[in-house]
Short mmCIF file of C-alpha atoms in Angstrom, two decimals:
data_model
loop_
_atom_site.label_atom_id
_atom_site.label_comp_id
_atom_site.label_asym_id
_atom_site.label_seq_id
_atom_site.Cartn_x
_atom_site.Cartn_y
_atom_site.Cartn_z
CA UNK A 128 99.18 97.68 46.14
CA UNK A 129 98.10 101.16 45.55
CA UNK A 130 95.47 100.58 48.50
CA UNK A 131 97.92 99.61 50.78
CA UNK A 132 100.62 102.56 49.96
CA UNK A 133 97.62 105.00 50.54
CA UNK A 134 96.48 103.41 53.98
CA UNK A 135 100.12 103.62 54.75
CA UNK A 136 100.67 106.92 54.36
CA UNK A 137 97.17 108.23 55.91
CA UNK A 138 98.43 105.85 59.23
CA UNK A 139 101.86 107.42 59.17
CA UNK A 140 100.50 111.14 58.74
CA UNK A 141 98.11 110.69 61.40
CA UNK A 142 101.12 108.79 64.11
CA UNK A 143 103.53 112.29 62.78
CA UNK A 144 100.38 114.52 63.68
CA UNK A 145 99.68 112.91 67.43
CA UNK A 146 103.64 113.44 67.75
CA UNK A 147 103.74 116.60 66.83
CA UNK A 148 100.39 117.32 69.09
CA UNK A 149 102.41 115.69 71.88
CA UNK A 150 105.75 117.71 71.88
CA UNK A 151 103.52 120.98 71.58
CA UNK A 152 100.85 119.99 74.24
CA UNK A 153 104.76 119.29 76.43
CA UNK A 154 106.28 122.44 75.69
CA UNK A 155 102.47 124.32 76.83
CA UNK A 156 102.29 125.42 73.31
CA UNK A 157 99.07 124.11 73.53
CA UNK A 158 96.34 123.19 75.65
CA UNK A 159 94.17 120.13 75.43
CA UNK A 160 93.12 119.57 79.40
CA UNK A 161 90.81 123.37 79.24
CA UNK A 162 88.68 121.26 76.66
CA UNK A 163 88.08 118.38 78.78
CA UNK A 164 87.83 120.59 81.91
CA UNK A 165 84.31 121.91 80.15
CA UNK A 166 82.71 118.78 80.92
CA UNK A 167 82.47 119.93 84.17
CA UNK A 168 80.22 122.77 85.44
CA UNK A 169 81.80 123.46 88.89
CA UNK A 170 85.12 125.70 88.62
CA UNK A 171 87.61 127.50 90.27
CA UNK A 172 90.79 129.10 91.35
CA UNK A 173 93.25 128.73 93.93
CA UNK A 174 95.79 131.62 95.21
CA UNK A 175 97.96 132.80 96.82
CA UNK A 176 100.39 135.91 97.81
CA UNK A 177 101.76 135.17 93.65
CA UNK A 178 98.35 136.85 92.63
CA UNK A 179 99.14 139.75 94.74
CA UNK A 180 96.22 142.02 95.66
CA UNK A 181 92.69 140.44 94.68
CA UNK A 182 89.58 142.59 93.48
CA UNK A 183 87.32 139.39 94.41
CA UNK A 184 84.16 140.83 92.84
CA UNK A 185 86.11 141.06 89.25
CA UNK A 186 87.54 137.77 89.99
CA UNK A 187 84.28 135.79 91.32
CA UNK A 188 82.38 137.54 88.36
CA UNK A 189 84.23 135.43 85.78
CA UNK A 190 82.21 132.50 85.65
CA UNK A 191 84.03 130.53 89.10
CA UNK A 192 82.31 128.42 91.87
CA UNK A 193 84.66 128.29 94.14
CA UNK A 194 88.15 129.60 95.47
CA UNK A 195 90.90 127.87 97.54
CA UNK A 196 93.05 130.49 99.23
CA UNK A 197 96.75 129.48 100.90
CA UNK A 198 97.01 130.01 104.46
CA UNK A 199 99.67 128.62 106.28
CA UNK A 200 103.15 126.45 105.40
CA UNK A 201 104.66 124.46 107.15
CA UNK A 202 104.57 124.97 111.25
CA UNK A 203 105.18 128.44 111.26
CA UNK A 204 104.34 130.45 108.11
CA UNK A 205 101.46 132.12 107.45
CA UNK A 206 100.86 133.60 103.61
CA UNK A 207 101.24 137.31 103.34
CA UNK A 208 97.56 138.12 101.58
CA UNK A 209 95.73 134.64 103.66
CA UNK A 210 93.95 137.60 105.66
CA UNK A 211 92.86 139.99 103.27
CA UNK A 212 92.10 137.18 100.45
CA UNK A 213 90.09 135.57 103.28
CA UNK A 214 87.85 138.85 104.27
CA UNK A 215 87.44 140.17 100.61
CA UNK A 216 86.42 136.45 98.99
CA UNK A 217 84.14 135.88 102.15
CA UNK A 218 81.71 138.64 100.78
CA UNK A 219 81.78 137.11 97.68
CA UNK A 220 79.21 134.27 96.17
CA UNK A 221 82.05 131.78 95.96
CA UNK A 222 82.70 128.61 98.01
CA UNK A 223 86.07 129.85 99.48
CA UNK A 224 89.02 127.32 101.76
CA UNK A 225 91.85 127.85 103.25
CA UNK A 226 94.26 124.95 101.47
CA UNK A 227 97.87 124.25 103.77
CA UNK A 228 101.40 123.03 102.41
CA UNK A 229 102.51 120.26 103.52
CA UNK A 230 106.15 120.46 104.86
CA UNK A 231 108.19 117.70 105.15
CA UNK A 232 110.43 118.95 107.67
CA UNK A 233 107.69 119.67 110.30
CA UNK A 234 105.58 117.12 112.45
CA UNK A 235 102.36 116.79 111.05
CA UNK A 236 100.30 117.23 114.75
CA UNK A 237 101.95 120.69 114.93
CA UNK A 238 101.82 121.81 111.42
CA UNK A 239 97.69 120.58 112.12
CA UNK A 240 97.32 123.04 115.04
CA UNK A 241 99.25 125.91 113.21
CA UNK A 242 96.64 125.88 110.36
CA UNK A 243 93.53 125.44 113.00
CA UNK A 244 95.34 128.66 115.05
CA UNK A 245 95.65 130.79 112.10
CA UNK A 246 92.15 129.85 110.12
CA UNK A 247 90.14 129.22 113.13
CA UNK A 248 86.57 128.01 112.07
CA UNK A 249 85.89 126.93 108.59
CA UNK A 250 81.95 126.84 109.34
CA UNK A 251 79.83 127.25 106.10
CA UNK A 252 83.57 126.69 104.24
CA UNK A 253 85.16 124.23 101.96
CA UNK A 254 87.03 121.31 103.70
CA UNK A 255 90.56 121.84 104.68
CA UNK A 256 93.47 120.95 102.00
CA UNK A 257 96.63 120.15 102.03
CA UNK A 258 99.23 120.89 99.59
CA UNK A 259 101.72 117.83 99.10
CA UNK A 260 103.95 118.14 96.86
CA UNK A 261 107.68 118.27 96.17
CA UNK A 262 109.90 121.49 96.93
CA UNK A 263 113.50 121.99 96.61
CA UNK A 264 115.53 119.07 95.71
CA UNK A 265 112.93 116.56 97.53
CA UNK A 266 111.74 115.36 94.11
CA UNK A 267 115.21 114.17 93.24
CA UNK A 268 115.76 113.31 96.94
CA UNK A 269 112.78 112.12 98.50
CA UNK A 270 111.75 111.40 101.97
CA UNK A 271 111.58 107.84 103.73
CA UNK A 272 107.93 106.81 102.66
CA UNK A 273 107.36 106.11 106.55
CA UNK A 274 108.14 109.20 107.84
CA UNK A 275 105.94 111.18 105.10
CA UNK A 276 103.00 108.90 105.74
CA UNK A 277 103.63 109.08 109.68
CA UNK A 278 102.89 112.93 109.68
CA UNK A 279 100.87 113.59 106.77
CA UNK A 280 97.96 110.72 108.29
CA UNK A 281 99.00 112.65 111.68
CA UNK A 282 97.83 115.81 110.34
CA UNK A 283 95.37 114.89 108.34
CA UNK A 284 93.32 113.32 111.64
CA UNK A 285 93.73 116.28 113.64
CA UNK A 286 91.81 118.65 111.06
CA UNK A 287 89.30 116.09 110.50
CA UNK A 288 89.19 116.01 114.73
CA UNK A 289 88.80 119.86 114.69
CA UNK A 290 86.09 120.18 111.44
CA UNK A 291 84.46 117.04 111.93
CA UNK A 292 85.14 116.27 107.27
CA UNK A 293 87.78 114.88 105.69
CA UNK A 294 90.44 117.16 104.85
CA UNK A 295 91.51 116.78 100.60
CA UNK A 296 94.92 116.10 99.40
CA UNK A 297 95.94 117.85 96.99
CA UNK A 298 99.09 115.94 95.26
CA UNK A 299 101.27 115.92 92.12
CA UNK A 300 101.38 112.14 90.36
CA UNK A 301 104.91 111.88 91.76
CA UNK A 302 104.17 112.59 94.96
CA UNK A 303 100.45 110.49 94.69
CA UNK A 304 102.76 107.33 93.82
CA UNK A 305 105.30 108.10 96.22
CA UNK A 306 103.16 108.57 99.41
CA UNK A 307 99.36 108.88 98.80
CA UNK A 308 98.77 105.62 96.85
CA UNK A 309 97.33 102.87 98.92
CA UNK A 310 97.52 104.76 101.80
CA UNK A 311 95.27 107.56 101.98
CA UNK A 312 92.72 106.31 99.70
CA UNK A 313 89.72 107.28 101.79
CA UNK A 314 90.64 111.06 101.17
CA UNK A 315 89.44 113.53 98.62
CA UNK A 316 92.08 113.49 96.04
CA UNK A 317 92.93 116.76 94.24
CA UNK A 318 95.47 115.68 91.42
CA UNK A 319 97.31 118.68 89.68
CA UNK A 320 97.40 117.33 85.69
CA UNK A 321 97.92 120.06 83.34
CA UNK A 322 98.45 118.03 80.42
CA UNK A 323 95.42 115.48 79.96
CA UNK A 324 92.14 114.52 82.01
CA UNK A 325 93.42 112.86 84.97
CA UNK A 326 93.09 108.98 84.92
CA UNK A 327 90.59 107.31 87.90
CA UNK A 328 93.10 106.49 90.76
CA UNK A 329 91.39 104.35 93.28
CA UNK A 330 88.05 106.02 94.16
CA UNK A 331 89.04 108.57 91.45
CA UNK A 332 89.46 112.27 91.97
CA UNK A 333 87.43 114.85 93.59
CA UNK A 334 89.39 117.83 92.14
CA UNK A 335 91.56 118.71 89.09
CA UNK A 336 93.73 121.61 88.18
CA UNK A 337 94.12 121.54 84.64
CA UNK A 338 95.93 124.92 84.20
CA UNK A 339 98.64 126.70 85.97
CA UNK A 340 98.76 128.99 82.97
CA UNK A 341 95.36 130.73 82.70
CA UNK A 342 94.92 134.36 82.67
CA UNK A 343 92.36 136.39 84.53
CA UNK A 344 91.03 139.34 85.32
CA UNK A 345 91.35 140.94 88.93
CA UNK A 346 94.91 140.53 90.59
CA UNK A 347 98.41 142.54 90.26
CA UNK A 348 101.18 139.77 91.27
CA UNK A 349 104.03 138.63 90.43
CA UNK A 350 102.29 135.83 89.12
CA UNK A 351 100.67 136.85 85.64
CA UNK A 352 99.01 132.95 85.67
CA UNK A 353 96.20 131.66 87.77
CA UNK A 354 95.88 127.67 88.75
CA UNK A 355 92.05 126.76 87.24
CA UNK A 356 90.49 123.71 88.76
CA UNK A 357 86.93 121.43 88.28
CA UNK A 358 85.21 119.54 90.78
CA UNK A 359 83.75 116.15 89.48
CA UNK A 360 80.75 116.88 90.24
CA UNK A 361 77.35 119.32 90.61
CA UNK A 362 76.69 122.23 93.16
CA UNK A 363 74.70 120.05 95.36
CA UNK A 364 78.14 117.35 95.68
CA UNK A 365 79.78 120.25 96.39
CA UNK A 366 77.72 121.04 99.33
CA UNK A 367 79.04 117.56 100.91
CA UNK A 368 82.37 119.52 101.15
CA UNK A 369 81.47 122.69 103.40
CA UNK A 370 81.91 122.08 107.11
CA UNK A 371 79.10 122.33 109.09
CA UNK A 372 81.03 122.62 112.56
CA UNK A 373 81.92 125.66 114.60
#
């Protein structure tokens, strides 16, 4: 009897500790994903106007691989530090791209030419991205599946016309179940997860962003946070991702 009290209470103090684990690793009290993240020995960043001016030799010096840099939104706006981010992480040692977000108010051929304008050639780059993900109140209110799928596959065949690779997604699990689930499987899949090691959809992920609340050295933004991502992978997989067209 004695046994079984003991067993009882070790089971029900470990359930309260995984609980209590859980509502902290919710409320970003604590981190868990950085720990899994370490598995992987290709890292990086991705940024944008939030970071504010970039000293990329600081920034590339601690311990990155890559960087993804925003460009353009939609079919008409281009991010305010795209050029300067662009130039300054171009003399760097770092795998840079130009990542896109996806509107859902624009057609997808147009918002595909906008970003080949304003980028131009992404020769000895990282693939294109594009940012899908939910804005306003489109997560409470989303699109007609059709539609989405209509312009995103639109757009996503024009860049790979123009770079000759396949562009990545990169998607939120809403919007992956939503939209990006069964049809664009034979993407890259970027999956933003800052709570546990994202699970193997489909092919599995290429890229994960396990931290929107990381602090670094080398920018003055409003943003004090920086996004950290992996790549599942080695340098040499990474390779497969730079475009080798003019």
């Amino acid at each position: 009897m004695v046994k079984k009290r003991t067993i009882y209470l070790i089971l029900t103090l470990i359930m309260l500790m995984i609980i209590v684990i859980g509502i902290l690793v919710l409320q970003k009290k604590i981190k868990i994903t950085p720990v899994f993240a370490g598995r992987f020995e290709i890292r990086g960043v991705d940024v944008s106007h939030y970071q504010g001016t970039i000293d990329w030799p600081i920034l590339a010096g601690q311990d990155l691989d890559f960087a993804y840099i925003k460009a353009t939104e939609g079919s008409g706006h281009v991010d305010e530090c795209f050029a300067d981010n662009w130039q300054e992480a171009g003399k760097t040692d770092l795998y840079i791209g130009a990542y896109h977000f996806f509107s859902f108010e624009s057609e997808g051929a147009k918002q595909a030419q906008f970003y080949i304008d304003m980028v131009g050639s992404l020769h000895g780059k990282l693939a294109p991205v594009v940012d899908v993900e939910f804005y306003g109140d489109k997560g409470s209110n989303p699109p007609p599946k059709d539609e989405v799928v209509k312009q995103l596959r639109k757009m996503l065949e024009t860049l790979e016309e123009r770079y000759q690779v396949k562009p990545v997604i990169y998607t939120t699990y809403q919007v992956y179940h939503h939209y990006i689930r069964e049809e664009f499987m034979d993407y890259p899949l970027w999956i933003r997860n800052v709570y546990y090691q994202p699970l193997a959809a489909g092919n599995g992920w290429t890229f994960w962003q396990y931290s929107d609340t990381t602090v670094l050295e080398g920018y003055q933004g409003s943003e004090q946070y920086i996004d950290m991502n992996v790549f599942r992978g080695n340098g040499e997989e990474l390779q497969k991702y730079v475009v080798q067209c003019e």
